[in-house]
Short mmCIF file of C-alpha atoms in Angstrom, two decimals:
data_model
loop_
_atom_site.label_atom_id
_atom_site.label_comp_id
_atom_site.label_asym_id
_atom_site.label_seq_id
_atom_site.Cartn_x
_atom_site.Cartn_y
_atom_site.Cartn_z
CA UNK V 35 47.14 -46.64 -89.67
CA UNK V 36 48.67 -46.34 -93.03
CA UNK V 37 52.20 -48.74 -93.05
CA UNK V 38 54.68 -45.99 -94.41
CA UNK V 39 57.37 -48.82 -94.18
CA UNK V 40 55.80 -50.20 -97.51
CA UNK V 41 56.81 -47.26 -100.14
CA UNK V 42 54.85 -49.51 -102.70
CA UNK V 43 51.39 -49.28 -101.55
CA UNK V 44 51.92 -45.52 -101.34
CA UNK V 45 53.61 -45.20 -105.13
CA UNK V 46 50.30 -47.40 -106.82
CA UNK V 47 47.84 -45.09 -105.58
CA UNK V 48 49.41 -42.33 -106.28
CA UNK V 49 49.22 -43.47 -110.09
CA UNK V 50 45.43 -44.45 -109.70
CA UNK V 51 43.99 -41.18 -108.28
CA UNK V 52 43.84 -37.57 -110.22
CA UNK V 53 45.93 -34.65 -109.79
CA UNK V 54 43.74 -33.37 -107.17
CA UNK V 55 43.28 -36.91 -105.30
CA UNK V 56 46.87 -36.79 -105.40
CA UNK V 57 47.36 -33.82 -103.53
CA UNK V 58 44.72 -35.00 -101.18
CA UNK V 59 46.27 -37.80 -100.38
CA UNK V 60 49.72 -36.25 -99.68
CA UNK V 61 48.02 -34.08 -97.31
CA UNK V 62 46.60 -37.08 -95.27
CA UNK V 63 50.18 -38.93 -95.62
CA UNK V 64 51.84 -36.12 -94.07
CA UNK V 65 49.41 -35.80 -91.44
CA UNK V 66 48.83 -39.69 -90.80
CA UNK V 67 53.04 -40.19 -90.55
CA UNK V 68 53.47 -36.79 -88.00
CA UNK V 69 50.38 -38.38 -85.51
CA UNK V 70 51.78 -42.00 -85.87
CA UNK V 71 55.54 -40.28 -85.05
CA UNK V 72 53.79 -38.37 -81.81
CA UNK V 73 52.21 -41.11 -80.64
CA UNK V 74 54.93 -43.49 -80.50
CA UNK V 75 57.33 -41.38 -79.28
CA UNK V 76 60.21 -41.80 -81.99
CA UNK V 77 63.35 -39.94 -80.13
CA UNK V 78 66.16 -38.77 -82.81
CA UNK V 79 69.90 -38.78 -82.05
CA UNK V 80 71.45 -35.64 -82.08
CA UNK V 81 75.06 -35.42 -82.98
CA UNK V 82 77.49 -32.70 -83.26
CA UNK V 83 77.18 -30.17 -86.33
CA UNK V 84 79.02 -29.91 -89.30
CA UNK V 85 77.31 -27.16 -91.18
CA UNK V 86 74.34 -24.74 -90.87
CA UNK V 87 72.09 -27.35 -92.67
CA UNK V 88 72.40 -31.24 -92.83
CA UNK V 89 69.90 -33.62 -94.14
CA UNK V 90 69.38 -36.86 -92.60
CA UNK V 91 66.47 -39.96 -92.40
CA UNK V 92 65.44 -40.13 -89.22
CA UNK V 93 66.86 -41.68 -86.33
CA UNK V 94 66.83 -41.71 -82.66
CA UNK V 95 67.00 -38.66 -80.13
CA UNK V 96 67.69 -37.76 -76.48
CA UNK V 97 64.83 -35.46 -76.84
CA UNK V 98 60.96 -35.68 -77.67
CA UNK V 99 60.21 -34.44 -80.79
CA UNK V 100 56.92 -32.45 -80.95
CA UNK V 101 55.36 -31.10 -84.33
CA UNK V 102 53.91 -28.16 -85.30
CA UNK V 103 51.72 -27.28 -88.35
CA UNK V 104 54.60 -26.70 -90.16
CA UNK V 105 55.28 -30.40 -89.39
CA UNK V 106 59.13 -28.99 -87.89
CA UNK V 107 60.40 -29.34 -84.49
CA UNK V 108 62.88 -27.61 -82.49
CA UNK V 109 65.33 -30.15 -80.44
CA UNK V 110 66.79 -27.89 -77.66
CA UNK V 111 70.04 -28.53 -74.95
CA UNK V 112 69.34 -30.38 -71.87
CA UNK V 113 71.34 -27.55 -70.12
CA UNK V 114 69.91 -26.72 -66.88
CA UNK V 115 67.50 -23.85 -66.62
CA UNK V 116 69.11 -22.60 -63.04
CA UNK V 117 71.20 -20.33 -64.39
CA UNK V 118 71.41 -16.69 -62.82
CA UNK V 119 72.68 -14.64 -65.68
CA UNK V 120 69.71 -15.67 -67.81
CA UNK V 121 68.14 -12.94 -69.72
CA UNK V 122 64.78 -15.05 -70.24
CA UNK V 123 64.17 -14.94 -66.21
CA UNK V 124 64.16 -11.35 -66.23
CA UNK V 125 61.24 -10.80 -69.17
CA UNK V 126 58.53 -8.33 -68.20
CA UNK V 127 60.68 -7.95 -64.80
CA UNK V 128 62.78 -5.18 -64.98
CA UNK V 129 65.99 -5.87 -62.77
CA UNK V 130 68.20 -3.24 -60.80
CA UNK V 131 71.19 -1.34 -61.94
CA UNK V 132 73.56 -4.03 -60.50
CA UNK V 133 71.49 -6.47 -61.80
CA UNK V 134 71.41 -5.38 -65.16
CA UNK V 135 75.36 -5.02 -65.63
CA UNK V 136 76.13 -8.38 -64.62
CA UNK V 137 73.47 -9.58 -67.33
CA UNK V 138 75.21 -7.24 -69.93
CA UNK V 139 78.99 -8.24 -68.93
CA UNK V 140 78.11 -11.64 -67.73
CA UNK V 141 75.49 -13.18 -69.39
CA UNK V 142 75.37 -17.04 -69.93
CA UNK V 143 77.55 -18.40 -72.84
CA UNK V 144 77.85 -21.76 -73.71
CA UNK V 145 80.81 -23.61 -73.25
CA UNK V 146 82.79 -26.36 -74.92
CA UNK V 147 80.44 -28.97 -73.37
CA UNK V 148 76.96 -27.20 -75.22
CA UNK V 149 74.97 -28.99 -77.04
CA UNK V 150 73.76 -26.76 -79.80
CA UNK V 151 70.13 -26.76 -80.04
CA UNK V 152 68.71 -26.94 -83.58
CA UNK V 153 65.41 -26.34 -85.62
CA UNK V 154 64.51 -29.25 -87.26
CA UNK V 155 62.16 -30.12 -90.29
CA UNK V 156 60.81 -33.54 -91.97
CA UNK V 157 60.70 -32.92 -95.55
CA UNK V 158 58.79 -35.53 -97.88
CA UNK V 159 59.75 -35.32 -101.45
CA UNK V 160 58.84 -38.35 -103.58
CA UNK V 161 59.50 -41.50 -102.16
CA UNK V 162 61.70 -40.23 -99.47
CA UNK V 163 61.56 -38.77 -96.22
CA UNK V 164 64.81 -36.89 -95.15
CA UNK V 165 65.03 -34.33 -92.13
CA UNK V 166 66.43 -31.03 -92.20
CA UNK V 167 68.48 -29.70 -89.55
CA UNK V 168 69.70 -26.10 -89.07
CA UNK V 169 71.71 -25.37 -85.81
CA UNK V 170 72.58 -22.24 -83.79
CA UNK V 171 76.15 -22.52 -83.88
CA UNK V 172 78.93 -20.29 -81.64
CA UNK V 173 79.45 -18.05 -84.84
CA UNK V 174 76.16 -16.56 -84.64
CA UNK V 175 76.91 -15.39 -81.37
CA UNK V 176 80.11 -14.02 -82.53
CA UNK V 177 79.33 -12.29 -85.09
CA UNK V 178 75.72 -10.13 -83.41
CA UNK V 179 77.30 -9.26 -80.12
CA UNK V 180 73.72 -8.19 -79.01
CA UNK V 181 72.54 -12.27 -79.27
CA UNK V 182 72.24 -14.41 -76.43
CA UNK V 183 70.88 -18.11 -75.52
CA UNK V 184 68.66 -18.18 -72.88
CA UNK V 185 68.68 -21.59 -71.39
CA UNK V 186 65.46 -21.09 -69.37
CA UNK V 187 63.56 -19.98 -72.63
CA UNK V 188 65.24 -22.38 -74.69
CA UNK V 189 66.10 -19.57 -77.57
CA UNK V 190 67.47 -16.42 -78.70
CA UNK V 191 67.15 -12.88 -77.35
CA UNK V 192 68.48 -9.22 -78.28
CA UNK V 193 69.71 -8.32 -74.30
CA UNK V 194 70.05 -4.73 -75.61
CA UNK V 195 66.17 -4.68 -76.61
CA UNK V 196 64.76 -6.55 -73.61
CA UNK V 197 66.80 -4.45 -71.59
CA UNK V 198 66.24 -0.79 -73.13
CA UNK V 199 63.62 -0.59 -75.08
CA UNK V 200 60.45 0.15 -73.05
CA UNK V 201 62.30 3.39 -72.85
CA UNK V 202 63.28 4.74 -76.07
CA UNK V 203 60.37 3.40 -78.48
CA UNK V 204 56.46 3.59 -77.97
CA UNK V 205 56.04 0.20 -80.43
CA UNK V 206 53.46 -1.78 -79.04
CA UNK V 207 54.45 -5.32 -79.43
CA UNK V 208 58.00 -6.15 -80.75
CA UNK V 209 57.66 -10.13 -81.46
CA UNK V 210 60.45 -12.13 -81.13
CA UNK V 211 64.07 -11.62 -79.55
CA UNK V 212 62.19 -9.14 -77.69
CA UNK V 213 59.40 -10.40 -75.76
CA UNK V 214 59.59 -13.87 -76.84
CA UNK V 215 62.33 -16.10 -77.92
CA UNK V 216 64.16 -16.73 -81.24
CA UNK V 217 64.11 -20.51 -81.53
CA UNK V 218 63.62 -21.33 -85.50
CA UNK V 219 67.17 -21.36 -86.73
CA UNK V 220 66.14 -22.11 -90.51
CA UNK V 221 66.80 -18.00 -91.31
CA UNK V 222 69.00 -16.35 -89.28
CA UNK V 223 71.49 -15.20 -91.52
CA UNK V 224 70.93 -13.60 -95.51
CA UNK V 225 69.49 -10.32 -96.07
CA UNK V 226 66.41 -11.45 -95.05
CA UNK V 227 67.09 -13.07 -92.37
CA UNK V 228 66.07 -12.56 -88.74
CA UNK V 229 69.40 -11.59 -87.05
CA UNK V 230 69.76 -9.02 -90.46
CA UNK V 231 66.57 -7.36 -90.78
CA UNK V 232 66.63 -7.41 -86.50
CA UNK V 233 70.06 -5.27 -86.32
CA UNK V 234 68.38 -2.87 -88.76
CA UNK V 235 65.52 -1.57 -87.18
CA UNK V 236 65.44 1.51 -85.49
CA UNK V 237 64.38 0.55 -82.34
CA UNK V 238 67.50 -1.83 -82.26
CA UNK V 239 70.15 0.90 -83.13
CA UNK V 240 68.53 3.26 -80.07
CA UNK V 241 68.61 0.45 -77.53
CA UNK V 242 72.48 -0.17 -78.75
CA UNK V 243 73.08 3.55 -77.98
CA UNK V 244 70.99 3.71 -74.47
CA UNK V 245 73.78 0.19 -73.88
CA UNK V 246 76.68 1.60 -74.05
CA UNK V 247 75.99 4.71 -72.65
CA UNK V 248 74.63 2.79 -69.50
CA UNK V 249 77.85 0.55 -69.60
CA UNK V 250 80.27 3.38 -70.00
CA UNK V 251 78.39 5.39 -67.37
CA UNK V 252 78.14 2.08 -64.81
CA UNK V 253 81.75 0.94 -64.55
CA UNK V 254 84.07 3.34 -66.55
CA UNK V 255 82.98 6.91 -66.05
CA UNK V 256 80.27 7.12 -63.04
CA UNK V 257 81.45 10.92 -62.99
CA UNK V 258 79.85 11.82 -66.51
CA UNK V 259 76.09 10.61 -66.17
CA UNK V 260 73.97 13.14 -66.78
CA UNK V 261 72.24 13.09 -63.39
CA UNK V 262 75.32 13.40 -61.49
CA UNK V 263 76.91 16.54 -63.82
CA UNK V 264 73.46 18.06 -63.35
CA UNK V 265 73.39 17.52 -59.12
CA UNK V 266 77.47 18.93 -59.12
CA UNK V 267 76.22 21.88 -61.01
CA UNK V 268 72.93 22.58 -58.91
CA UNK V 269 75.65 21.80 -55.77
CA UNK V 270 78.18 24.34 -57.17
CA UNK V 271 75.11 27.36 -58.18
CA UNK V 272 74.03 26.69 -54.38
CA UNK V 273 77.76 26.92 -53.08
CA UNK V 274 78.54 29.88 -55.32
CA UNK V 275 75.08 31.80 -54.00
CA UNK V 276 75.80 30.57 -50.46
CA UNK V 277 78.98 32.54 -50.77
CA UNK V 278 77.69 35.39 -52.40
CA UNK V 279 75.05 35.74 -49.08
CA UNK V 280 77.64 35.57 -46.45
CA UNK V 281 79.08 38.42 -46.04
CA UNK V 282 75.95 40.57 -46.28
CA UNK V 283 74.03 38.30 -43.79
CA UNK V 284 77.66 38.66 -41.36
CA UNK V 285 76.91 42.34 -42.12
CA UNK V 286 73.35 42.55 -40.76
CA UNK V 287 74.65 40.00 -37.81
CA UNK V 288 77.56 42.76 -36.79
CA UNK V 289 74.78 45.26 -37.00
CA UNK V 290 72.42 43.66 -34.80
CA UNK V 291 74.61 42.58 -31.99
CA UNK V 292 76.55 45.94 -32.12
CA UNK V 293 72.79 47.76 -31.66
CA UNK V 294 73.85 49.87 -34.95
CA UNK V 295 70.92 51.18 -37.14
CA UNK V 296 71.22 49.76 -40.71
CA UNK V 297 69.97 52.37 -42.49
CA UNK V 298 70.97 56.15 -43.28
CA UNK V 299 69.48 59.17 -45.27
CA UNK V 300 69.87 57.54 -48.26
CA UNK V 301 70.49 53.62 -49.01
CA UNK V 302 69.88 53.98 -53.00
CA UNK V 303 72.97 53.27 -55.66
CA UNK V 304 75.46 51.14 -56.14
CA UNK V 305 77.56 50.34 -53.21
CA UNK V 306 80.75 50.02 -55.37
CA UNK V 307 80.57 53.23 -57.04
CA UNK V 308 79.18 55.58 -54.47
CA UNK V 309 82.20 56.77 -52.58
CA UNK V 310 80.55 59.97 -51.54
CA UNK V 311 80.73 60.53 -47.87
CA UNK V 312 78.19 63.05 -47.75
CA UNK V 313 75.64 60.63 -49.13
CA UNK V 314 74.43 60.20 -45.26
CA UNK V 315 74.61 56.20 -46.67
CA UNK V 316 73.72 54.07 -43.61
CA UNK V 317 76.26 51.85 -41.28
CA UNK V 318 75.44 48.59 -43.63
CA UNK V 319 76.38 49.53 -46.83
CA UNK V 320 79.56 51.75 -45.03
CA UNK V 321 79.94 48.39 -43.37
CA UNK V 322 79.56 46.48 -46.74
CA UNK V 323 82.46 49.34 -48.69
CA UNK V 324 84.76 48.67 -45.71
CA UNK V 325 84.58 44.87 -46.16
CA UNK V 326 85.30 45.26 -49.59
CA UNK V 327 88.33 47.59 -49.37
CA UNK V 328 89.80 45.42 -47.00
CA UNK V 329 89.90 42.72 -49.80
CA UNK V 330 86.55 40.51 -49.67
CA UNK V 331 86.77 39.43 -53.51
CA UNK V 332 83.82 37.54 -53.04
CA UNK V 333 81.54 39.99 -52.31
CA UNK V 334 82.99 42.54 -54.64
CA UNK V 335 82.94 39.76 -57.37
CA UNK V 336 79.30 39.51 -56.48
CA UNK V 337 78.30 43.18 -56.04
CA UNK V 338 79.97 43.82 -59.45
CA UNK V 339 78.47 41.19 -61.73
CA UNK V 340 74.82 40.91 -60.16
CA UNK V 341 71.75 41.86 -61.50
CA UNK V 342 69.97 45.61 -59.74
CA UNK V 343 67.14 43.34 -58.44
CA UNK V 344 69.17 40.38 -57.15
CA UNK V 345 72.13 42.39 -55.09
CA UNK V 346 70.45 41.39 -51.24
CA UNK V 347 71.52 44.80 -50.29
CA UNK V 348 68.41 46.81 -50.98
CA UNK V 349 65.99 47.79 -47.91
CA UNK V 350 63.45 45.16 -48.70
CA UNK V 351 66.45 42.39 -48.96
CA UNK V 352 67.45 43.69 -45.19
CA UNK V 353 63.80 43.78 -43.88
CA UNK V 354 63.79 40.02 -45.55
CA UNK V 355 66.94 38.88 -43.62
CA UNK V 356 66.21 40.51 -40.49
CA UNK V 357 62.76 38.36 -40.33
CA UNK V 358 64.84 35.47 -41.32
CA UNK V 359 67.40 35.66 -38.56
CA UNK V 360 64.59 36.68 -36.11
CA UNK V 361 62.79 34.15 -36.59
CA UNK V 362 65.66 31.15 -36.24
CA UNK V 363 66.38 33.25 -33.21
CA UNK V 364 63.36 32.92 -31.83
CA UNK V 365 63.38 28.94 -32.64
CA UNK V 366 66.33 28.50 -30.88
CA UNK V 367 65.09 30.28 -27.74
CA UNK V 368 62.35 28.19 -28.01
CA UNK V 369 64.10 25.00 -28.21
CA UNK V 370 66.18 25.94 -25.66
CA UNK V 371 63.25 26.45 -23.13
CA UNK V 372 61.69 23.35 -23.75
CA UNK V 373 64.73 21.39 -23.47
CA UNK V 374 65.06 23.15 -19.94
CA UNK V 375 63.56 21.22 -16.97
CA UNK V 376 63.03 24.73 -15.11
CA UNK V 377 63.07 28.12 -16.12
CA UNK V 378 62.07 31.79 -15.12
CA UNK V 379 60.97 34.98 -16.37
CA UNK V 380 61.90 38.26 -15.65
CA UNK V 381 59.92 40.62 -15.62
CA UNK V 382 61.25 45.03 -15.93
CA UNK V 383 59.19 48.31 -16.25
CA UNK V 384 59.55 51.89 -16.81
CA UNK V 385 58.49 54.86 -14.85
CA UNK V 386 57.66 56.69 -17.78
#
């Protein structure tokens, strides 16, 4: 194990070795100082943040810090992970509608007690051996609206994406603050930074749409989603055709309990125009002229604006209603009779 206490040892063989032994050796005293780090467990303090970025030597730490090839670390908040507004637990489970508003109006948000977790970096230049720190800090949530902590996932997600965008894109995999989280803080912010080139894509700017719309629909104006206007106008065409039937079917119902025939000589033209007496026009659409004239709007309304083939007055229309009637006649007789413990049948002939 190579004593990185002793700076001196390290400086005189530098100086021996060539330019390429030099680099060599770097490589091993990078890797030799992370494994003896790991293995005895050095802890760093965290403190408070000042900035984005401070540099300090290393020191002690409430958390275990674990490298990467990139010989960084991320040192994360001990919040708990029990939190119910958590975007993280709801990742590749889609939640309901209630569900989902309460994770877009009350998500998590750190308070005043947060401790802001922070990506963290050893960086060896020369003789010494400083650490980089770059926290998330309560302005980047302020400023991207669309950002939140997940304590369970320990990092950053874009609750508009997760949320929406399985339906408005057909992208394959979207990486992080989509699937997985956002937890190296070193570029969030610049143009090219995560949060900036994040708020820019396209699939971002449709999921912010398909948000809003779902909030304003959800809690401010349930009466304008589209699924509702479309069931109140289906509702209103099946009111407005219910209407436009009622008076003929009454019609046919008069005729039928009355024993009149329905139809005359002739049962052609239109029943608003033909005023002619002589016609020999049958007792429905006389019936039909009389309703009218004694101020039915409706069924003049409907008689006057309707297409030739979609009036219900014509003699295959009756023949169609009669069966109709007949036959919920007939199911109501039936009903009737097998409701009925006892019943009997009478029986009638003719001489002739």
């Amino acid at each position: 194990m190579i004593n990185f206490k002793t700076l001196q040892c390290k400086q005189e063989l530098m100086k021996a070795w060539s330019n390429n032994e030099k680099i060599a050796l770097y490589l091993r005293l990078r890797f030799e100082k992370a494994r003896y780090l790991a293995t005895e467990e050095i802890q760093l303090v965290s403190s408070s943040p000042t900035s984005p970025t401070s540099l300090t030597s290393s020191s002690a730490s409430s958390s275990l810090l674990h490298f990467n090839a990139s010989n960084s670390s991320v040192v994360t908040s001990p919040t708990s992970n029990s939190c119910k507004n958590d975007i993280g637990l709801y990742i590749g489970k889609p939640p309901s509608d209630e569900q989902k508003y309460e994770l877009l109006t009350c998500h998590f948000e750190p308070d005043n007690e947060f401790i802001w977790p922070y990506k963290e970096r050893l960086i060896i230049t020369g003789e010494k051996t400083i650490t980089e720190k770059r926290y998330l800090k309560q302005s980047h949530l302020n400023e991207f609206k669309w950002l939140k902590y997940s304590p369970s996932q320990k990092g950053l997600f874009c609750i508009a994406c997760v949320r929406f965008t399985v339906s408005t894109t057909r992208v394959s995999s979207y990486g992080k603050l989509v699937e997985i989280p956002l937890d190296d803080y070193k570029h969030l912010l610049g143009k090219h930074g995560d949060l900036i080139l994040h708020q820019k894509t396209n699939y971002h700017l449709d999921c912010m749409v398909k948000m809003e719309n779902f909030l304003y629909i959800y809690s401010k104006k349930p009466e304008a989603s589209v699924e509702l206007l479309m069931d109140k106008r289906l509702q209103k065409e099946i009111a407005e055709n219910r209407a436009r039937l009622k008076p003929i079917i009454e019609t046919i119902l008069l005729c039928g309990r009355q024993n009149f025939p329905l139809r005359g000589h002739r049962d052609d033209g239109d029943v608003l125009t033909n005023n002619d007496s002589s016609s020999k026009e049958g007792n429905f659409r006389a019936l039909l002229r009389y309703r009218i004239e004694g101020g039915d709007t409706a069924l003049k309304c409907h008689l006057g604006t309707c297409n030739k083939n979609a009036s219900y007055v014509s003699k295959t229309a009756q023949n169609e209603l009669i069966s109709i009637i007949g036959n919920l006649i007939l199911k109501q007789v039936i009903e009737e009779v097998k409701s009925a413990q006892f019943y009997s049948i009478l029986l009638d002939e003719t001489g002739n």
